[in-house]
mmCIF file of N, CA and C in Angstrom:
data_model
loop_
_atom_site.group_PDB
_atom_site.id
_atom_site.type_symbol
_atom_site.label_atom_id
_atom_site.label_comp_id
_atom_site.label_asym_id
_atom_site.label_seq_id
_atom_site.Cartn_x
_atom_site.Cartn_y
_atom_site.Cartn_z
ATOM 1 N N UNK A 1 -4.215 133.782 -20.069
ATOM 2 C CA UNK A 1 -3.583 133.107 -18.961
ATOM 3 C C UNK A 1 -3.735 133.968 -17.713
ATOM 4 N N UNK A 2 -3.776 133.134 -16.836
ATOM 5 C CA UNK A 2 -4.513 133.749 -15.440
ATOM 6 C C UNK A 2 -3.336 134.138 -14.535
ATOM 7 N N UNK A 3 -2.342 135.291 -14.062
ATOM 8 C CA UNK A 3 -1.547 134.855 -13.521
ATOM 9 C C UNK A 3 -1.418 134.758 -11.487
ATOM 10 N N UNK A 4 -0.897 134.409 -11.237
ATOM 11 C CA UNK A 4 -1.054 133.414 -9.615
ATOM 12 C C UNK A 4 -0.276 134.487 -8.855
ATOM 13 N N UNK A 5 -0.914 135.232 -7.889
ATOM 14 C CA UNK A 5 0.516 136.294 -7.483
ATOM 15 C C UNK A 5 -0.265 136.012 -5.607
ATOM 16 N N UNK A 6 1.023 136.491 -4.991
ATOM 17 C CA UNK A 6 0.324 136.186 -3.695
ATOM 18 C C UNK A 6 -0.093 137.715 -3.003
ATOM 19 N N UNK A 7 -1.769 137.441 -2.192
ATOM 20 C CA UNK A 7 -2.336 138.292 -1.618
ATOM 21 C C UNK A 7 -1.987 138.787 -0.700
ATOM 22 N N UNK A 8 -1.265 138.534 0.233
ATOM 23 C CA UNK A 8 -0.806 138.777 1.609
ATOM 24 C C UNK A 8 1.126 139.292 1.334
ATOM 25 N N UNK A 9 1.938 140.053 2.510
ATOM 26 C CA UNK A 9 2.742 140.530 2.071
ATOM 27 C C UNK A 9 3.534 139.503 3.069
ATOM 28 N N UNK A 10 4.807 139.803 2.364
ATOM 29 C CA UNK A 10 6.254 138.240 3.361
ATOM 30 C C UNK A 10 5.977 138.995 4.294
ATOM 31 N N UNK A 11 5.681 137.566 5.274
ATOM 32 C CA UNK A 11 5.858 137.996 7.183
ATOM 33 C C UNK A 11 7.122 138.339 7.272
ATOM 34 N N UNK A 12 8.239 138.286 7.092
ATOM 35 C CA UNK A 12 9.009 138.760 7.235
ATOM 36 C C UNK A 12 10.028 140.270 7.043
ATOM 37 N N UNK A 13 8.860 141.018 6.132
ATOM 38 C CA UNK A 13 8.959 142.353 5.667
ATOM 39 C C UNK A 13 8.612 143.156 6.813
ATOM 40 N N UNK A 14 9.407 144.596 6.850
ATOM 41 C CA UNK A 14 9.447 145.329 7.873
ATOM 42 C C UNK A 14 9.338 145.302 9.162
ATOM 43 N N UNK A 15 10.683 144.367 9.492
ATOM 44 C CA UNK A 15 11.203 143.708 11.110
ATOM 45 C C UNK A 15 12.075 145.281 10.940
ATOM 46 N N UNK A 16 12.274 145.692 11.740
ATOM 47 C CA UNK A 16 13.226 146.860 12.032
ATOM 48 C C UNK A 16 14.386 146.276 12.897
ATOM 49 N N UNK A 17 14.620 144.813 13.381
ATOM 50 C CA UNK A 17 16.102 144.553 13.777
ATOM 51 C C UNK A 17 16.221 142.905 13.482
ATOM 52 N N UNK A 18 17.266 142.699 12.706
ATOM 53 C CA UNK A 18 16.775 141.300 12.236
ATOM 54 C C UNK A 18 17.856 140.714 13.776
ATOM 55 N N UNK A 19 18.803 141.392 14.437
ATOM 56 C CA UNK A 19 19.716 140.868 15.264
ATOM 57 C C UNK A 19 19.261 140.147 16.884
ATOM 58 N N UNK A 20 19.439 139.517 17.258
ATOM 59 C CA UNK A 20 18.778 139.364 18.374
ATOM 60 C C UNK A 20 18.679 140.346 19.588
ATOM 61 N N UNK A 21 17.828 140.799 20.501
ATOM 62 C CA UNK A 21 17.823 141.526 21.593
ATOM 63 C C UNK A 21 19.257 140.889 22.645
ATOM 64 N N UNK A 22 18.966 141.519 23.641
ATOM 65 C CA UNK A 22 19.881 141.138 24.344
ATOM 66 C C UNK A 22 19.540 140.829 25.714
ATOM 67 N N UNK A 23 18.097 140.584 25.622
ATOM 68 C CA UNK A 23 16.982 139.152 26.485
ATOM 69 C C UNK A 23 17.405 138.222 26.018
ATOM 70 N N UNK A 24 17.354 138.056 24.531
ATOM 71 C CA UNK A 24 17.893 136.672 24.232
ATOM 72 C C UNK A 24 19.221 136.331 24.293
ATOM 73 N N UNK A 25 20.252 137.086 23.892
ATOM 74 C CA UNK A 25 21.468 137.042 24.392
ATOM 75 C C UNK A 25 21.631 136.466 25.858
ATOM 76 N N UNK A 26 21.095 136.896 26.922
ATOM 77 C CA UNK A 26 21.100 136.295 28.229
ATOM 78 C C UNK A 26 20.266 135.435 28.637
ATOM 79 N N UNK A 27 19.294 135.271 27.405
ATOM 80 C CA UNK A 27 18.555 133.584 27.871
ATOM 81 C C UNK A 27 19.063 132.853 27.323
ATOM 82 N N UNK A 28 20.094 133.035 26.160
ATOM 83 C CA UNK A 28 21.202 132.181 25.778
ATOM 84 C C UNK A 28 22.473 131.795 26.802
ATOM 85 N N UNK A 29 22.647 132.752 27.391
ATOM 86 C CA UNK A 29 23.881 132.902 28.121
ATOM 87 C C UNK A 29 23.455 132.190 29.083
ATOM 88 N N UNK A 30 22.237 132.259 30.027
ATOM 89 C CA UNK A 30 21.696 131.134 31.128
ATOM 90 C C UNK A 30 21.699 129.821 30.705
ATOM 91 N N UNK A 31 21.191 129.291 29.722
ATOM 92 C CA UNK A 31 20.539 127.925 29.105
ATOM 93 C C UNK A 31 22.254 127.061 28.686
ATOM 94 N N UNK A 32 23.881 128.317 29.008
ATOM 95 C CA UNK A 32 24.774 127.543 27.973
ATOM 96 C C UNK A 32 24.911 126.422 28.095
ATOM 97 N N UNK A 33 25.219 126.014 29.892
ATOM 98 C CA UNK A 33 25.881 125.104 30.594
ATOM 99 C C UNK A 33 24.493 123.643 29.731
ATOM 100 N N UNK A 34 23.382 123.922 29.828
ATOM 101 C CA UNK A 34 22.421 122.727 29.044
ATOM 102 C C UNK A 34 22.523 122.823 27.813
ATOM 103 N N UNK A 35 22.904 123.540 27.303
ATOM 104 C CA UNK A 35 23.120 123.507 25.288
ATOM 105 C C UNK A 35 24.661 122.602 25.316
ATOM 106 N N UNK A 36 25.413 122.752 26.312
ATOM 107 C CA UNK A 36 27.001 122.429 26.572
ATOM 108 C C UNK A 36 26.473 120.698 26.836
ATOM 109 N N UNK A 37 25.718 120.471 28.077
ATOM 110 C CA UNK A 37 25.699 119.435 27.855
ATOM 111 C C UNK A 37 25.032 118.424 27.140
ATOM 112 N N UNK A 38 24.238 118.653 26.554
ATOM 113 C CA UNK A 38 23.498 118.012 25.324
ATOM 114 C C UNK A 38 24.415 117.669 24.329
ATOM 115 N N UNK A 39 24.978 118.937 23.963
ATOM 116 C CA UNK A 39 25.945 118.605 22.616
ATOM 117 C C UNK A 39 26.804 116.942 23.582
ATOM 118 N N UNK A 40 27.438 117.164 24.231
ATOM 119 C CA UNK A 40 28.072 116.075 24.962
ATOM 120 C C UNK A 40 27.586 114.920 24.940
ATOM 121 N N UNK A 41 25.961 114.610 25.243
ATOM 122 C CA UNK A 41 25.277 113.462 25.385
ATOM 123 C C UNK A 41 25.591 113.184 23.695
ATOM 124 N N UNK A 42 24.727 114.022 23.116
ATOM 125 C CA UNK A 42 25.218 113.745 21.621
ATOM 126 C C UNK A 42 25.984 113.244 21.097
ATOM 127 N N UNK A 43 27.516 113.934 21.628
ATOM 128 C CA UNK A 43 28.231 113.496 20.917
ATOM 129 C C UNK A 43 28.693 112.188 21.595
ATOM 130 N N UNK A 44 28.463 111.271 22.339
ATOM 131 C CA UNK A 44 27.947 110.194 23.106
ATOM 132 C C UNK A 44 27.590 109.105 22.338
ATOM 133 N N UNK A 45 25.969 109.415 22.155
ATOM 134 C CA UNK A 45 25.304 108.449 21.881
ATOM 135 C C UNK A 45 25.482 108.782 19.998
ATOM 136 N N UNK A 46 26.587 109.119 19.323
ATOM 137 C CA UNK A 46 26.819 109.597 18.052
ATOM 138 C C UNK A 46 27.774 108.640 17.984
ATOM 139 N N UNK A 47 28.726 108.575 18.948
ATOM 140 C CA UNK A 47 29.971 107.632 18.803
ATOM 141 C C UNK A 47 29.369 105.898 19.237
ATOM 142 N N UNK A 48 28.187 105.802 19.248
ATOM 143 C CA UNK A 48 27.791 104.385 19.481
ATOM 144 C C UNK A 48 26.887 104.491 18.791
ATOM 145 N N UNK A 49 26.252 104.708 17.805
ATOM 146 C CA UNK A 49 25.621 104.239 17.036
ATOM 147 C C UNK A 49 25.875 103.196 15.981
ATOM 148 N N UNK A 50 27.133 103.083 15.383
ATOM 149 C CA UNK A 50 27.602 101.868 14.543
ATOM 150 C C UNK A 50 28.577 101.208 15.927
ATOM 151 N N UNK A 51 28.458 100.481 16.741
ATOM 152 C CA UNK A 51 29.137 99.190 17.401
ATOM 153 C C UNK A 51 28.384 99.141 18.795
ATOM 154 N N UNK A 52 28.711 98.210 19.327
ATOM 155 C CA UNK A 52 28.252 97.846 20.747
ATOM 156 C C UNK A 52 28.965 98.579 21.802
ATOM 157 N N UNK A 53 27.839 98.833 22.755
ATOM 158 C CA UNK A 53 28.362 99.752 24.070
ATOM 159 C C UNK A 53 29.423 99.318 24.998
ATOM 160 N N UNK A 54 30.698 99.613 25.383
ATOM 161 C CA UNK A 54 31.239 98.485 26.545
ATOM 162 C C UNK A 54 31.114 98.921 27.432
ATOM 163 N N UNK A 55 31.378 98.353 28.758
ATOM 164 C CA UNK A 55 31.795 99.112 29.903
ATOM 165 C C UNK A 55 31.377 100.753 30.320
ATOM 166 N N UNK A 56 32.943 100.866 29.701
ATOM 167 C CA UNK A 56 33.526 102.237 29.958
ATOM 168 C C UNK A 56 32.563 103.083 28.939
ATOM 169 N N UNK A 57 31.364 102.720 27.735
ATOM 170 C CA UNK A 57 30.658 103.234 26.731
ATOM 171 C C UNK A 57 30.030 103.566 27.403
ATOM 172 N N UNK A 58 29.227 103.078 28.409
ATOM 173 C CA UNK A 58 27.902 103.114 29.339
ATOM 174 C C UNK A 58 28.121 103.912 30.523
ATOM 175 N N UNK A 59 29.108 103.825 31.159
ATOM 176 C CA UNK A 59 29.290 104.628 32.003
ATOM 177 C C UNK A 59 29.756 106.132 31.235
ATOM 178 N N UNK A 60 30.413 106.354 30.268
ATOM 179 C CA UNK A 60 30.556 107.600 29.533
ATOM 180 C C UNK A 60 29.017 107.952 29.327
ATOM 181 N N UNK A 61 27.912 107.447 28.935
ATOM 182 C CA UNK A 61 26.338 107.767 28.089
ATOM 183 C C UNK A 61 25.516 107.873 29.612
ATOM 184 N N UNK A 62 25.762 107.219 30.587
ATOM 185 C CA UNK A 62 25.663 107.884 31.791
ATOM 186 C C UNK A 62 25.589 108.905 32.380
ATOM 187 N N UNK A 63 27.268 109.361 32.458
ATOM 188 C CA UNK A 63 27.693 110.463 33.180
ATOM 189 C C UNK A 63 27.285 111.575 32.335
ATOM 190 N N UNK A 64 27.523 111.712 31.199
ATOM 191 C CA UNK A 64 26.869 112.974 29.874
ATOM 192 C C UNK A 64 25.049 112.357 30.260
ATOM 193 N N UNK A 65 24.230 111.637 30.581
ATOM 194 C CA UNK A 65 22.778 111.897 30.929
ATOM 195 C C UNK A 65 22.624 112.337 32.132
ATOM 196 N N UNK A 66 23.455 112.366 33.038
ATOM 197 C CA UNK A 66 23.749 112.628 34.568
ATOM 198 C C UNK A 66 24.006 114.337 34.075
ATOM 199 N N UNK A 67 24.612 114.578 33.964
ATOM 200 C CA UNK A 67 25.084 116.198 33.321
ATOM 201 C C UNK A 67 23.786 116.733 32.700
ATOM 202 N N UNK A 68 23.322 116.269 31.925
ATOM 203 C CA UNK A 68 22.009 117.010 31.082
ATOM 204 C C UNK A 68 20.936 117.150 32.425
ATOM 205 N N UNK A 69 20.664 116.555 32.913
ATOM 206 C CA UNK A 69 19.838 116.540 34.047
ATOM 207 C C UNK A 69 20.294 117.645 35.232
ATOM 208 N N UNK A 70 21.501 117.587 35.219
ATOM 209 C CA UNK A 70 21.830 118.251 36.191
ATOM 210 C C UNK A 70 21.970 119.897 35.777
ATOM 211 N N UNK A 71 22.001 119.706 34.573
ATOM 212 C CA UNK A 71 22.260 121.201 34.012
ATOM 213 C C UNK A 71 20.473 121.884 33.994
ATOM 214 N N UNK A 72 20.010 120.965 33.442
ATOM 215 C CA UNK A 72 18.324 121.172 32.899
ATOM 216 C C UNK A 72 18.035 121.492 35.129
ATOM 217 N N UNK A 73 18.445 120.765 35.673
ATOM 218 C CA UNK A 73 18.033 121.031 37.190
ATOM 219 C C UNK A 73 18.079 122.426 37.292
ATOM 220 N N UNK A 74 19.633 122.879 37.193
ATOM 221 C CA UNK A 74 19.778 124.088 37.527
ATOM 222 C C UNK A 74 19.310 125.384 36.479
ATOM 223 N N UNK A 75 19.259 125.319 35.699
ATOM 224 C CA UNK A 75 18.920 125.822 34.498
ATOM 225 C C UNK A 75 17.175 126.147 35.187
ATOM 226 N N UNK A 76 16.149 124.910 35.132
ATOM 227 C CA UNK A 76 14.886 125.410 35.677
ATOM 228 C C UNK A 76 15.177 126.230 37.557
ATOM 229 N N UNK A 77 15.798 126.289 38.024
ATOM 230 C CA UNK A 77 15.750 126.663 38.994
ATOM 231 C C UNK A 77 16.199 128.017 39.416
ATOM 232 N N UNK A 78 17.262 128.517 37.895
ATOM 233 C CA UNK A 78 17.431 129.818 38.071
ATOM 234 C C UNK A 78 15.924 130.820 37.317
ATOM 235 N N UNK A 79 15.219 129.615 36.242
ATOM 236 C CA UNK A 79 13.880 130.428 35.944
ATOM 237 C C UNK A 79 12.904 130.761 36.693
ATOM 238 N N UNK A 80 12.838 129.914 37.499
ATOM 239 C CA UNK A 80 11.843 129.784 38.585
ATOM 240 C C UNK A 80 12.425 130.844 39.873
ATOM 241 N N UNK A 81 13.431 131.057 40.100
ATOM 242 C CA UNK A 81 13.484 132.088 41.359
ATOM 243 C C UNK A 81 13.831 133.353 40.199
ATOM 244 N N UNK A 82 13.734 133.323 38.989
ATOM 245 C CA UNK A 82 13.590 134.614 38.212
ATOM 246 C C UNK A 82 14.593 135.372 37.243
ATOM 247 N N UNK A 83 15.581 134.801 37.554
ATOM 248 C CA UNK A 83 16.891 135.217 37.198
ATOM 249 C C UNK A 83 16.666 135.515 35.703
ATOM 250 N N UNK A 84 16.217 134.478 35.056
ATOM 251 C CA UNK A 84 16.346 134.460 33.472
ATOM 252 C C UNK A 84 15.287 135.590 33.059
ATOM 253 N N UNK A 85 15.350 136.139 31.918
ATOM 254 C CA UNK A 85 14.370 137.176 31.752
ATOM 255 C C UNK A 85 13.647 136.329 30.882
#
């Protein structure tokens, strides 16, 4: 019997910090206000998926797509004059 072993070693062997830097920590910390509002749209268009939209549904799935946009606005605009690392 022939046995099957693998040639190459786990990509994941000898990382010397499995924790994140703390570039990413602050490209987290820039991006919150758009991770903040997404979850929002989400949780949005999560609460209308089983029934029909009314009114006040649409203008809520609105104002949370109005927010994502506005966050994603500012969000590219602090990358672009540099801020974010």
């Amino acid at each position: 019997m022939k046995l099957i072993v693998a040639v190459q070693e786990p990509v994941t062997e000898g990382l010397p910090d499995a924790e994140p830097s703390w570039r990413d920590l602050h490209a987290i910390e820039l991006e919150r206000p758009l991770i903040d509002a997404e979850m929002d749209l989400l949780d949005v268009q999560i609460s209308l998926l089983d029934r029909p939209a009314s009114e006040m549904d649409q203008r809520r799935l609105r104002r949370a797509a109005n927010k994502v946009l506005a966050a994603r606005r500012t969000v590219t605009n602090r990358l672009g004059t540099g801020d974010a690392a």
